XYZ file of C-alpha atoms in Angstrom:
395
model
C -6.748 27.802 16.461
C -10.603 28.431 18.039
C -12.548 25.976 16.042
C -16.419 27.519 15.428
C -18.622 25.120 17.321
C -20.967 24.278 14.080
C -18.189 22.524 12.900
C -18.685 20.075 15.404
C -21.611 18.551 14.926
C -24.054 17.669 18.284
C -24.396 13.838 18.960
C -28.232 14.170 18.231
C -27.264 15.501 14.398
C -25.097 12.507 13.920
C -26.243 8.579 12.884
C -25.100 5.975 11.068
C -25.558 5.356 7.210
C -24.696 2.138 5.611
C -23.558 1.316 1.981
C -24.001 -2.465 0.580
C -21.526 -4.469 0.000
C -22.587 -7.415 -2.587
C -20.895 -11.009 -2.792
C -19.930 -11.974 -6.551
C -20.498 -15.537 -5.678
C -24.166 -15.405 -4.320
C -25.230 -11.580 -5.823
C -26.513 -11.020 -2.494
C -25.871 -8.214 -0.035
C -23.244 -9.477 2.752
C -22.344 -7.074 4.341
C -22.124 -2.880 5.153
C -19.607 0.073 5.149
C -21.083 2.254 7.912
C -20.425 5.916 7.390
C -21.210 8.973 9.059
C -23.987 11.367 8.435
C -25.023 14.637 10.045
C -28.918 15.376 9.439
C -29.459 18.735 10.154
C -33.161 20.427 9.462
C -33.919 17.844 6.707
C -30.637 17.804 5.033
C -27.902 15.250 4.770
C -24.056 15.922 5.115
C -21.447 13.395 5.081
C -18.979 14.052 7.908
C -15.702 13.386 5.874
C -14.954 17.280 5.719
C -15.508 17.012 9.821
C -12.871 14.060 10.102
C -10.196 15.890 8.083
C -10.570 19.097 9.323
C -6.786 19.308 11.584
C -7.972 22.212 13.440
C -10.746 20.059 15.246
C -9.079 18.344 18.047
C -8.487 13.973 17.995
C -10.459 14.039 21.064
C -13.689 15.677 18.796
C -12.608 13.390 16.046
C -12.634 10.320 18.468
C -15.584 10.982 20.103
C -18.296 11.465 17.341
C -16.677 8.406 15.923
C -17.376 6.174 18.689
C -20.541 6.846 19.054
C -21.484 6.323 15.701
C -19.813 3.249 15.588
C -21.557 2.050 18.569
C -24.887 2.928 17.027
C -24.084 1.013 13.913
C -22.969 -1.634 15.524
C -26.321 -1.506 17.967
C -28.067 -1.919 14.615
C -26.541 -4.497 12.952
C -27.722 -6.671 15.884
C -31.244 -6.250 14.772
C -31.084 -7.829 12.079
C -31.611 -11.807 11.579
C -28.846 -12.880 9.305
C -25.454 -12.746 9.615
C -24.830 -9.263 7.594
C -21.171 -7.875 8.018
C -20.582 -4.828 9.260
C -17.352 -3.057 7.992
C -15.891 -0.346 10.407
C -13.323 2.331 9.577
C -10.629 2.649 11.723
C -7.292 5.231 11.117
C -3.936 3.374 12.455
C -3.042 6.257 13.982
C -6.312 6.169 16.528
C -5.251 2.205 16.702
C -2.053 2.346 17.786
C -2.364 5.665 20.339
C -5.724 4.687 22.126
C -3.855 1.285 22.357
C -0.899 2.650 23.449
C -2.274 4.985 25.807
C -5.016 2.616 27.931
C -4.341 -0.707 26.884
C -7.852 -1.132 25.527
C -9.561 -1.454 21.735
C -12.996 0.180 22.211
C -14.717 -1.531 19.306
C -13.941 -4.974 20.668
C -15.187 -3.700 24.329
C -18.807 -3.119 22.186
C -18.727 -5.868 20.608
C -19.097 -6.995 24.036
C -20.996 -5.417 25.030
C -23.764 -6.089 22.759
C -22.509 -9.795 22.492
C -22.306 -9.766 18.807
C -20.291 -12.538 16.996
C -16.909 -10.686 15.825
C -16.670 -12.758 12.884
C -19.628 -9.810 11.615
C -17.011 -7.316 12.032
C -14.859 -6.194 9.133
C -12.142 -3.893 10.692
C -11.078 -1.651 7.763
C -7.506 -0.158 8.695
C -8.363 3.147 6.603
C -5.193 4.794 4.650
C -3.289 7.166 6.272
C 0.276 8.645 6.776
C 1.268 6.545 9.720
C 3.855 7.649 11.832
C 4.470 4.595 14.812
C 6.578 1.554 14.105
C 4.974 -0.753 11.927
C 5.701 -3.452 14.051
C 3.614 -2.333 16.728
C 0.416 -1.847 14.675
C 1.022 -5.193 13.509
C 1.030 -6.270 16.922
C -2.602 -4.495 17.691
C -4.393 -5.413 14.889
C -3.808 -9.190 15.597
C -5.915 -8.494 18.886
C -8.469 -8.108 16.643
C -8.024 -10.734 14.407
C -7.448 -13.046 17.732
C -10.837 -11.723 19.368
C -12.646 -13.116 15.258
C -12.617 -10.088 13.867
C -11.552 -9.647 9.666
C -9.137 -7.607 9.255
C -8.736 -5.724 5.433
C -7.170 -2.755 4.490
C -8.921 0.292 2.578
C -7.823 2.060 -0.624
C -5.074 -0.294 -1.578
C -3.034 1.361 -4.386
C -3.373 5.074 -2.937
C -0.730 6.678 -0.863
C -0.138 5.539 2.201
C -1.223 1.400 1.886
C 2.177 0.640 0.606
C 3.096 -3.303 0.314
C 4.825 -3.122 3.371
C 1.977 -2.613 5.509
C -0.288 -5.150 3.343
C 2.550 -7.738 3.943
C 2.794 -6.762 7.679
C -0.977 -6.542 8.547
C -2.146 -10.180 6.029
C -5.661 -8.789 5.582
C -8.652 -11.130 4.327
C -9.651 -8.394 2.226
C -7.940 -5.902 -0.107
C -10.012 -2.659 -0.877
C -9.141 -0.715 -4.294
C -8.916 2.647 -4.521
C -11.638 3.305 -6.814
C -9.512 5.711 -8.942
C -8.057 3.002 -10.085
C -10.520 1.078 -11.350
C -12.280 3.880 -13.330
C -8.411 4.732 -14.906
C -8.455 0.983 -15.539
C -11.036 1.182 -17.799
C -9.784 3.546 -20.420
C -5.679 3.222 -19.205
C -3.999 -0.108 -20.194
C -1.429 0.580 -17.389
C -4.241 1.051 -14.645
C -5.656 -2.342 -15.807
C -2.174 -4.205 -15.683
C -1.909 -2.064 -12.003
C -5.510 -4.001 -10.806
C -4.797 -7.333 -12.376
C -1.715 -7.607 -10.160
C -3.701 -6.445 -6.984
C -5.950 -9.586 -8.132
C -2.977 -11.764 -8.020
C -1.628 -10.635 -4.665
C -4.924 -11.106 -3.279
C -4.678 -14.768 -4.805
C -1.332 -14.737 -3.194
C -2.537 -13.799 0.051
C -5.186 -15.742 0.266
C -7.002 -12.389 0.220
C -10.591 -11.615 -1.525
C -10.727 -7.959 -3.689
C -13.397 -5.669 -3.195
C -13.517 -2.912 -5.626
C -15.447 -0.078 -4.336
C -16.739 2.830 -6.004
C -18.557 0.734 -8.917
C -20.586 3.612 -10.705
C -21.237 1.802 -14.252
C -22.120 -1.359 -15.358
C -18.610 -1.159 -17.377
C -17.338 -0.871 -14.086
C -18.987 -4.159 -12.790
C -17.608 -6.060 -15.902
C -13.480 -4.453 -15.160
C -14.098 -5.428 -11.575
C -15.477 -9.044 -12.588
C -12.239 -9.324 -15.064
C -9.987 -9.071 -12.398
C -11.417 -11.275 -10.437
C -12.725 -9.464 -7.547
C -15.169 -11.045 -4.911
C -16.834 -7.985 -3.566
C -18.235 -5.058 -5.462
C -19.342 -1.834 -3.804
C -20.689 1.754 -5.228
C -23.667 3.787 -6.354
C -24.438 0.986 -9.304
C -26.546 -0.516 -6.455
C -26.725 2.305 -4.094
C -25.064 5.019 -1.776
C -25.200 5.153 1.650
C -28.630 4.744 3.130
C -29.862 5.714 6.849
C -31.708 1.877 7.124
C -30.528 -1.703 5.734
C -31.628 -3.421 2.680
C -32.865 -6.349 1.492
C -30.148 -9.088 0.862
C -31.379 -9.861 -2.529
C -32.106 -6.241 -3.244
C -29.781 -6.249 -6.544
C -29.546 -9.976 -7.352
C -31.666 -9.909 -10.138
C -29.376 -7.082 -11.810
C -26.335 -8.936 -10.662
C -27.667 -12.292 -12.019
C -28.548 -10.017 -15.894
C -24.812 -8.238 -15.775
C -23.010 -11.606 -14.753
C -24.664 -13.624 -17.535
C -23.778 -10.816 -19.989
C -19.974 -11.165 -19.123
C -19.690 -14.591 -18.462
C -21.444 -14.852 -22.496
C -18.461 -12.325 -24.077
C -16.125 -14.879 -21.910
C -17.285 -17.695 -23.419
C -16.784 -16.230 -26.994
C -13.584 -14.737 -26.143
C -12.381 -18.405 -25.390
C -14.389 -20.209 -27.942
C -12.045 -17.972 -30.267
C -9.076 -19.379 -28.804
C -10.935 -22.745 -29.274
C -10.995 -22.111 -32.998
C -7.203 -20.809 -33.149
C -6.482 -24.599 -31.489
C -8.608 -26.002 -33.968
C -6.799 -24.671 -36.934
C -3.501 -24.811 -35.611
C -4.222 -28.596 -35.587
C -5.085 -28.700 -39.692
C -1.797 -26.868 -39.667
C 0.626 -28.801 -37.998
C -0.637 -31.717 -39.218
C 2.093 -33.346 -41.897
C 4.057 -30.666 -41.006
C 8.418 -31.391 -41.801
C 9.754 -32.401 -37.919
C 11.668 -29.953 -36.314
C 15.361 -30.395 -35.743
C 17.033 -27.190 -36.614
C 16.128 -23.552 -36.130
C 15.264 -23.219 -39.679
C 12.941 -26.111 -39.132
C 11.075 -24.147 -36.609
C 11.305 -20.816 -38.724
C 9.597 -22.888 -41.612
C 6.892 -24.236 -39.892
C 5.877 -21.095 -38.309
C 6.266 -19.396 -42.008
C 4.105 -21.880 -43.183
C 1.252 -20.772 -40.850
C 1.740 -16.783 -40.817
C -1.299 -16.550 -43.366
C -3.800 -18.590 -41.438
C -3.647 -17.236 -37.744
C -6.098 -15.147 -36.415
C -5.882 -11.175 -36.790
C -5.355 -10.808 -33.287
C -2.199 -12.859 -33.170
C 0.801 -10.695 -32.973
C 3.783 -13.056 -31.963
C 4.775 -16.362 -33.064
C 7.698 -18.534 -31.924
C 9.160 -22.304 -30.425
C 10.407 -23.395 -27.825
C 12.124 -26.013 -26.628
C 10.932 -27.474 -23.454
C 14.107 -26.312 -21.275
C 12.894 -22.557 -21.623
C 15.045 -22.257 -25.210
C 13.938 -20.423 -27.872
C 14.588 -22.002 -31.105
C 12.847 -20.170 -33.419
C 13.094 -16.689 -34.260
C 10.347 -14.536 -33.375
C 7.343 -13.513 -35.644
C 6.407 -10.459 -34.608
C 2.824 -8.648 -36.607
C 2.635 -5.155 -37.104
C 0.167 -2.625 -39.252
C -0.554 -6.603 -40.969
C 2.749 -7.339 -42.127
C 4.352 -10.052 -40.616
C 8.447 -9.391 -39.438
C 11.120 -12.069 -38.470
C 13.891 -11.431 -35.535
C 16.446 -14.386 -35.552
C 18.194 -12.097 -32.439
C 15.647 -13.876 -30.251
C 17.190 -17.937 -31.222
C 18.837 -19.100 -27.774
C 17.006 -16.473 -25.618
C 15.579 -18.722 -22.145
C 12.203 -17.842 -21.104
C 11.956 -20.266 -17.678
C 12.444 -16.830 -15.395
C 8.456 -16.344 -16.217
C 6.656 -17.996 -13.339
C 4.241 -19.750 -15.341
C 6.628 -21.022 -18.245
C 7.496 -24.306 -16.382
C 4.439 -24.846 -14.736
C 2.807 -24.419 -18.562
C 4.782 -27.217 -20.091
C 3.856 -29.388 -17.317
C 0.235 -28.937 -18.094
C 0.456 -29.377 -21.318
C 2.515 -32.419 -21.308
C 0.188 -34.094 -18.803
C -3.321 -32.970 -20.264
C -2.101 -33.457 -24.169
C -3.523 -29.934 -25.032
C -2.787 -25.940 -25.237
C -2.745 -23.740 -22.289
C -3.915 -20.396 -22.389
C -1.975 -17.903 -20.073
C -3.362 -15.285 -17.529
C -3.970 -11.747 -18.753
C -0.911 -9.205 -18.828
C 0.551 -6.663 -20.179
C 2.966 -7.241 -23.215
C 6.283 -5.858 -22.545
C 7.612 -4.663 -25.780
C 3.657 -3.350 -27.099
C 2.325 -2.727 -23.959
C -1.093 -4.619 -25.253
C -2.660 -6.418 -22.958
C -2.212 -9.763 -24.401
C -2.629 -13.543 -23.599
C -0.250 -16.036 -24.525
C -1.879 -19.401 -26.204
C 1.023 -22.230 -26.219
C 0.745 -26.033 -27.329
C 2.898 -29.177 -27.654
C 4.286 -29.863 -31.048
C 5.889 -33.485 -29.837
C 9.445 -34.412 -29.666
C 9.624 -31.973 -26.848
C 9.267 -28.767 -29.143
C 6.249 -26.007 -27.864
C 4.510 -23.763 -30.114
C 3.465 -19.930 -28.624
C 1.135 -17.461 -29.754
C 0.930 -13.807 -28.233
C -2.764 -13.239 -28.968
C -4.027 -9.657 -27.914
C -7.302 -9.042 -26.406
């Protein structure tokens, strides 16, 4: 198919723009994602449509991309600090170029401009990939061995699957902005965001949440353990690099607001612990399932409004009491849970050990309840003689 020449921008019209990426640890700009723009007659246009146009040859795509990449690398060398540059690379480009030439142009550019490779983050972008994952992994490993950081872009979208994440072992997981937006209003997406946070922690990777446009979305990013954030709340992509502390005051204020909110939430848990202490003093000793149920029934009218379920287990994981669940202000009893074992839950044994070691209650991480789909946290405390009380709290 014949391509209209106007769809292929001349190189004098294309230039890299830079969107800042901020660290929630330092509240400063730690790097920039470089994004291609076409500037003509005073108007700035995204090059996204150009790179996604299937009627434009890969050769033309690569020619413009490498030109932009070189300009961006040259630009980042002019700053005195160690700001990182996030470079988007499609898996198919990496794979095909190396298979054909045995070279990786980005590494050659880093050598040319004598830039510390630790400042370069290679973002493996979301794309269906027809080649062999093992071979792609070996090629990506060349970037890592050279000193670059590996990131996976758009985690949670179509093609950035868990096989790719596990094989490439990135140091940064970049979360698709649509999941963040949906997580604000949908419990299922919120749980998915939290699962990515756990995945990142287990892999020794950092979570970067992009597409942050509102303060509420920033708080959501904080809630799921993001280390880095990016989005229009701070800045769109600009032709110039910005001062490292350009958004520090705003970030500090919002993190302070978030911290106070979380402190208040956890203070409610302390209140629960104190009220339980008073309730449990002088309670009957547990030796039978009926004793366990009696202890729970004595506290039903005194627990906090956000408590939705109470039960008692032995240290070996077996539940001795019935389940007591609250719905529409009324408590119901279900003795079918007596004898259920909960050691299959990853946190159960470690929490038992921590309670015995610290002699105090434990609050679990937030998770989605299987029965009600509520976002909850479980508060657990030792009752003595090998018995443990569990309260499921809606958050």
